[in-house]
PDB file of C-alpha atoms and ligand atoms in Angstrom:
ATOM      1  CA  MET Y  28       8.278 -21.755  11.048  1.00 55.00           C
ATOM      2  CA  GLY Y  29       8.538 -21.351  14.790  1.00 74.00           C
ATOM      3  CA  GLY Y  30      11.533 -20.594  16.946  1.00 87.00           C
ATOM      4  CA  VAL Y  31      14.013 -17.828  16.614  1.00 89.00           C
ATOM      5  CA  ALA Y  32      17.383 -18.101  14.909  1.00 92.00           C
ATOM      6  CA  ARG Y  33      20.243 -15.796  15.756  1.00 93.00           C
ATOM      7  CA  ILE Y  34      22.454 -14.453  13.009  1.00 93.00           C
ATOM      8  CA  SER Y  35      25.394 -12.112  13.135  1.00 93.00           C
ATOM      9  CA  VAL Y  36      25.855  -9.459  10.501  1.00 91.00           C
ATOM     10  CA  SER Y  37      29.004  -7.573   9.588  1.00 92.00           C
ATOM     11  CA  LEU Y  38      28.512  -3.967   8.555  1.00 93.00           C
ATOM     12  CA  GLU Y  39      30.852  -1.113   7.788  1.00 94.00           C
ATOM     13  CA  LYS Y  40      30.912   1.308  10.761  1.00 95.00           C
ATOM     14  CA  ALA Y  41      29.510   4.171   8.713  1.00 95.00           C
ATOM     15  CA  LEU Y  42      26.643   2.001   7.484  1.00 94.00           C
ATOM     16  CA  LEU Y  43      25.932   0.833  11.036  1.00 95.00           C
ATOM     17  CA  GLN Y  44      25.787   4.445  12.234  1.00 96.00           C
ATOM     18  CA  ARG Y  45      23.302   5.274   9.504  1.00 95.00           C
ATOM     19  CA  PHE Y  46      21.289   2.169  10.366  1.00 96.00           C
ATOM     20  CA  ASP Y  47      21.202   3.116  14.058  1.00 96.00           C
ATOM     21  CA  ARG Y  48      19.956   6.582  13.110  1.00 96.00           C
ATOM     22  CA  LEU Y  49      17.227   4.936  11.033  1.00 95.00           C
ATOM     23  CA  VAL Y  50      16.296   2.668  13.964  1.00 95.00           C
ATOM     24  CA  ALA Y  51      15.982   5.722  16.235  1.00 96.00           C
ATOM     25  CA  ASP Y  52      14.193   7.926  13.692  1.00 95.00           C
ATOM     26  CA  GLU Y  53      11.629   5.254  12.801  1.00 94.00           C
ATOM     27  CA  GLY Y  54      11.062   4.349  16.444  1.00 95.00           C
ATOM     28  CA  TYR Y  55      12.032   0.691  16.262  1.00 95.00           C
ATOM     29  CA  PRO Y  56      12.593  -0.642  19.804  1.00 95.00           C
ATOM     30  CA  THR Y  57      15.662  -2.656  18.774  1.00 95.00           C
ATOM     31  CA  ARG Y  58      17.940  -3.271  15.806  1.00 95.00           C
ATOM     32  CA  SER Y  59      16.411  -6.749  15.522  1.00 94.00           C
ATOM     33  CA  GLU Y  60      12.917  -5.319  15.111  1.00 94.00           C
ATOM     34  CA  ALA Y  61      14.209  -2.946  12.448  1.00 95.00           C
ATOM     35  CA  VAL Y  62      15.933  -5.750  10.548  1.00 94.00           C
ATOM     36  CA  LYS Y  63      12.780  -7.899  10.719  1.00 93.00           C
ATOM     37  CA  ALA Y  64      10.643  -5.045   9.377  1.00 93.00           C
ATOM     38  CA  LEU Y  65      13.084  -4.377   6.545  1.00 93.00           C
ATOM     39  CA  VAL Y  66      13.250  -8.054   5.592  1.00 93.00           C
ATOM     40  CA  ARG Y  67       9.456  -8.313   5.579  1.00 91.00           C
ATOM     41  CA  GLU Y  68       9.236  -5.180   3.444  1.00 89.00           C
ATOM     42  CA  ALA Y  69      11.686  -6.695   0.959  1.00 89.00           C
ATOM     43  CA  LEU Y  70       9.624  -9.907   0.849  1.00 89.00           C
ATOM     44  CA  VAL Y  71       6.446  -7.947   0.149  1.00 88.00           C
ATOM     45  CA  GLN Y  72       8.209  -6.034  -2.616  1.00 86.00           C
ATOM     46  CA  LYS Y  73       9.315  -9.334  -4.102  1.00 86.00           C
ATOM     47  CA  GLU Y  74       5.766 -10.707  -4.030  1.00 85.00           C
ATOM     48  CA  TRP Y  75       4.650  -7.599  -5.890  1.00 86.00           C
ATOM     49  CA  THR Y  76       7.310  -8.042  -8.576  1.00 85.00           C
ATOM     50  CA  LYS Y  77       6.781 -11.778  -9.020  1.00 83.00           C
ATOM     51  CA  GLY Y  78       3.109 -11.517  -9.896  1.00 72.00           C
ATOM     52  CA  ARG Y  79       1.747 -13.609  -7.067  1.00 78.00           C
ATOM     53  CA  GLU Y  80      -1.546 -13.011  -5.341  1.00 89.00           C
ATOM     54  CA  VAL Y  81      -1.159  -9.944  -3.177  1.00 92.00           C
ATOM     55  CA  ALA Y  82      -3.255  -7.598  -1.084  1.00 95.00           C
ATOM     56  CA  GLY Y  83      -3.224  -3.877  -0.590  1.00 96.00           C
ATOM     57  CA  ALA Y  84      -5.158  -0.716   0.102  1.00 97.00           C
ATOM     58  CA  ILE Y  85      -5.823   2.107  -2.318  1.00 97.00           C
ATOM     59  CA  THR Y  86      -6.619   5.472  -0.759  1.00 98.00           C
ATOM     60  CA  LEU Y  87      -8.497   8.060  -2.764  1.00 97.00           C
ATOM     61  CA  VAL Y  88      -9.441  11.655  -2.016  1.00 97.00           C
ATOM     62  CA  TYR Y  89     -11.941  13.456  -4.211  1.00 95.00           C
ATOM     63  CA  ASP Y  90     -14.626  16.130  -4.288  1.00 94.00           C
ATOM     64  CA  HIS Y  91     -17.986  14.370  -4.231  1.00 91.00           C
ATOM     65  CA  HIS Y  92     -19.688  17.406  -5.841  1.00 91.00           C
ATOM     66  CA  LYS Y  93     -17.979  16.394  -9.091  1.00 91.00           C
ATOM     67  CA  ARG Y  94     -20.643  13.855 -10.003  1.00 90.00           C
ATOM     68  CA  SER Y  95     -19.038  12.667 -13.233  1.00 92.00           C
ATOM     69  CA  LEU Y  96     -15.856  11.854 -11.276  1.00 93.00           C
ATOM     70  CA  VAL Y  97     -17.833   9.918  -8.659  1.00 92.00           C
ATOM     71  CA  ASN Y  98     -19.716   7.962 -11.338  1.00 94.00           C
ATOM     72  CA  LYS Y  99     -16.509   7.178 -13.219  1.00 94.00           C
ATOM     73  CA  MET Y 100     -14.815   5.956 -10.028  1.00 93.00           C
ATOM     74  CA  LEU Y 101     -17.763   3.690  -9.245  1.00 93.00           C
ATOM     75  CA  ASP Y 102     -17.719   2.344 -12.816  1.00 95.00           C
ATOM     76  CA  VAL Y 103     -14.005   1.535 -12.496  1.00 96.00           C
ATOM     77  CA  GLN Y 104     -14.478  -0.202  -9.140  1.00 95.00           C
ATOM     78  CA  HIS Y 105     -17.299  -2.328 -10.582  1.00 96.00           C
ATOM     79  CA  GLU Y 106     -15.187  -3.172 -13.611  1.00 97.00           C
ATOM     80  CA  PHE Y 107     -12.505  -4.516 -11.252  1.00 97.00           C
ATOM     81  CA  GLY Y 108     -14.985  -6.151  -8.862  1.00 96.00           C
ATOM     82  CA  GLU Y 109     -13.003  -9.386  -8.668  1.00 96.00           C
ATOM     83  CA  VAL Y 110     -10.099  -7.660  -6.896  1.00 97.00           C
ATOM     84  CA  VAL Y 111     -12.058  -5.118  -4.829  1.00 97.00           C
ATOM     85  CA  VAL Y 112     -12.658  -6.738  -1.433  1.00 96.00           C
ATOM     86  CA  ALA Y 113     -14.200  -3.802   0.434  1.00 97.00           C
ATOM     87  CA  THR Y 114     -14.534  -0.048   0.267  1.00 96.00           C
ATOM     88  CA  GLN Y 115     -14.714   2.356   3.184  1.00 97.00           C
ATOM     89  CA  HIS Y 116     -15.955   5.868   2.601  1.00 96.00           C
ATOM     90  CA  VAL Y 117     -15.294   8.773   4.963  1.00 97.00           C
ATOM     91  CA  HIS Y 118     -16.788  12.255   4.515  1.00 96.00           C
ATOM     92  CA  LEU Y 119     -13.790  14.451   5.333  1.00 96.00           C
ATOM     93  CA  ASP Y 120     -15.572  17.794   5.074  1.00 96.00           C
ATOM     94  CA  HIS Y 121     -18.279  19.524   3.020  1.00 95.00           C
ATOM     95  CA  HIS Y 122     -16.432  18.853  -0.246  1.00 94.00           C
ATOM     96  CA  ASN Y 123     -13.944  16.066   0.261  1.00 96.00           C
ATOM     97  CA  CYS Y 124     -14.338  12.332   0.577  1.00 96.00           C
ATOM     98  CA  LEU Y 125     -11.692   9.798   1.552  1.00 97.00           C
ATOM     99  CA  GLU Y 126     -12.118   6.297   0.249  1.00 97.00           C
ATOM    100  CA  VAL Y 127     -10.046   3.257   1.184  1.00 98.00           C
ATOM    101  CA  VAL Y 128     -10.380   0.383  -1.266  1.00 98.00           C
ATOM    102  CA  ALA Y 129      -9.090  -2.955   0.045  1.00 98.00           C
ATOM    103  CA  VAL Y 130      -7.838  -5.109  -2.812  1.00 97.00           C
ATOM    104  CA  ARG Y 131      -6.713  -8.692  -3.204  1.00 96.00           C
ATOM    105  CA  GLY Y 132      -5.704 -10.557  -6.319  1.00 95.00           C
ATOM    106  CA  ARG Y 133      -3.131 -10.727  -9.073  1.00 93.00           C
ATOM    107  CA  VAL Y 134      -0.555  -7.939  -9.147  1.00 93.00           C
ATOM    108  CA  ARG Y 135      -1.201  -7.041 -12.777  1.00 92.00           C
ATOM    109  CA  ARG Y 136      -4.943  -6.640 -12.242  1.00 95.00           C
ATOM    110  CA  ILE Y 137      -4.456  -4.484  -9.138  1.00 95.00           C
ATOM    111  CA  ARG Y 138      -1.972  -2.269 -10.959  1.00 94.00           C
ATOM    112  CA  GLU Y 139      -4.481  -1.906 -13.806  1.00 96.00           C
ATOM    113  CA  LEU Y 140      -7.107  -0.838 -11.270  1.00 97.00           C
ATOM    114  CA  VAL Y 141      -4.771   1.771  -9.755  1.00 96.00           C
ATOM    115  CA  SER Y 142      -3.974   3.127 -13.227  1.00 95.00           C
ATOM    116  CA  ALA Y 143      -7.657   3.272 -14.114  1.00 96.00           C
ATOM    117  CA  LEU Y 144      -8.426   5.156 -10.892  1.00 96.00           C
ATOM    118  CA  LYS Y 145      -5.501   7.561 -11.378  1.00 94.00           C
ATOM    119  CA  SER Y 146      -6.761   8.384 -14.856  1.00 93.00           C
ATOM    120  CA  VAL Y 147     -10.088   9.661 -13.479  1.00 92.00           C
ATOM    121  CA  LYS Y 148      -9.960  13.404 -14.043  1.00 90.00           C
ATOM    122  CA  GLY Y 149     -10.282  15.574 -10.935  1.00 89.00           C
ATOM    123  CA  LEU Y 150      -9.086  13.003  -8.407  1.00 93.00           C
ATOM    124  CA  LYS Y 151      -7.109  14.810  -5.681  1.00 94.00           C
ATOM    125  CA  HIS Y 152      -4.996  11.889  -4.490  1.00 95.00           C
ATOM    126  CA  CYS Y 153      -4.582   8.210  -5.208  1.00 95.00           C
ATOM    127  CA  ALA Y 154      -2.026   6.033  -3.471  1.00 96.00           C
ATOM    128  CA  LEU Y 155      -1.454   2.304  -3.177  1.00 96.00           C
ATOM    129  CA  VAL Y 156      -0.124   0.583  -0.074  1.00 95.00           C
ATOM    130  CA  MET Y 157       1.255  -2.815  -0.988  1.00 92.00           C
ATOM    131  CA  THR Y 158       1.086  -5.638   1.510  1.00 91.00           C
ATOM    132  CA  THR Y 159       1.002  -9.408   1.526  1.00 87.00           C
ATOM    133  CA  ALA Y 160      -1.994 -11.686   1.036  1.00 85.00           C
ATOM    134  CA  ALA Y 161      -0.139 -14.784   2.162  1.00 78.00           C
ATOM    135  CA  GLY Y 162       0.972 -13.674   5.595  1.00 66.00           C
ATOM    136  CA  ASP Y 163       4.123 -15.776   5.143  1.00 62.00           C
ATOM    137  CA  THR Y 164       6.532 -12.920   5.782  1.00 53.00           C
ATOM    138  CA  GLY Y 165       6.954 -13.996   9.396  1.00 52.00           C
TER     139      GLY Y 165
HETATM  140 NI1   NI B 217     -18.283  11.514   1.233  1.00 83.35          NI
END
């Protein structure tokens, strides 16, 4: 922890050109910032494959007029209450609701929750953003 270490990296020219395009396209201010972001992303992915405690956000879009869908989604969220940290609900328009479910816990349990939500018939979109619960990715 603390301090900055400098490393040098050797890359094939063609790979470096592609990397520089990525840096520009994604809006990273420098190559270093891009490398840091990619390393952190890899560390998060590793946390999610090693079954550690993780955190994330599940976004859902659905039609709230479909009452059986709404009830089923609430049932699922209660069933997984130990990993659901908070839920934010936004009324997008007359029909559609956006819900963001913040989750924290074991990977397997969170994946089970996402599967249970995805299996609710009539859901328009369900996506998981994986992040870290430990904050040790620098
Ligand atoms: Ni709503």
